[in-house]
Short mmCIF file of C-alpha atoms in Angstrom, two decimals:
data_model
loop_
_atom_site.label_atom_id
_atom_site.label_comp_id
_atom_site.label_asym_id
_atom_site.label_seq_id
_atom_site.Cartn_x
_atom_site.Cartn_y
_atom_site.Cartn_z
CA UNK B 1 2.03 0.93 18.57
CA UNK B 2 4.98 3.21 18.04
CA UNK B 3 7.56 2.08 15.50
CA UNK B 4 10.31 4.12 17.17
CA UNK B 5 10.32 1.55 20.00
CA UNK B 6 12.25 -0.91 17.84
CA UNK B 7 15.48 -2.26 19.20
CA UNK B 8 18.72 -1.31 17.38
CA UNK B 9 19.30 -4.82 16.05
CA UNK B 10 16.12 -4.53 13.97
CA UNK B 11 17.92 -2.20 11.60
CA UNK B 12 21.15 -4.11 11.01
CA UNK B 13 22.26 -4.67 7.41
CA UNK B 14 21.84 -8.43 7.90
CA UNK B 15 18.20 -8.06 8.86
CA UNK B 16 17.59 -5.61 6.04
CA UNK B 17 19.21 -8.00 3.54
CA UNK B 18 17.17 -10.90 4.90
CA UNK B 19 13.93 -8.96 4.56
CA UNK B 20 14.88 -7.97 1.01
CA UNK B 21 15.63 -11.61 0.16
CA UNK B 22 12.33 -12.66 1.67
CA UNK B 23 10.45 -10.00 -0.28
CA UNK B 24 12.23 -11.05 -3.49
CA UNK B 25 11.38 -14.70 -2.87
CA UNK B 26 7.73 -13.86 -2.23
CA UNK B 27 7.60 -11.71 -5.36
CA UNK B 28 9.14 -14.49 -7.44
CA UNK B 29 6.75 -17.06 -5.97
CA UNK B 30 3.81 -14.78 -6.73
CA UNK B 31 4.99 -14.30 -10.30
CA UNK B 32 5.36 -18.05 -10.81
CA UNK B 33 1.92 -18.78 -9.36
CA UNK B 34 0.44 -16.01 -11.49
CA UNK B 35 2.03 -17.48 -14.60
CA UNK B 36 0.72 -20.95 -13.76
CA UNK B 37 -2.78 -19.59 -13.12
CA UNK B 38 -2.68 -17.71 -16.44
CA UNK B 39 -1.56 -20.84 -18.30
CA UNK B 40 -4.30 -22.95 -16.69
CA UNK B 41 -6.93 -20.32 -17.48
CA UNK B 42 -5.74 -20.15 -21.08
CA UNK B 43 -5.83 -23.93 -21.38
CA UNK B 44 -9.33 -24.09 -19.85
CA UNK B 45 -10.62 -21.42 -22.23
CA UNK B 46 -9.22 -23.25 -25.22
CA UNK B 47 -10.90 -26.45 -24.02
CA UNK B 48 -14.23 -24.67 -23.58
CA UNK B 49 -14.06 -23.10 -27.01
CA UNK B 50 -13.46 -26.55 -28.45
#
């Protein structure tokens, strides 16, 4: 698949901004989930250690 076959509207500032917003939202979601997982793991370890 050749990426030069993209239509011109694929490179508009609106689409670029939307993709950046989407990437930022996914990054933020990943960071939140990572933080939750870390907190749960920490809590579980403290419970195991008694």
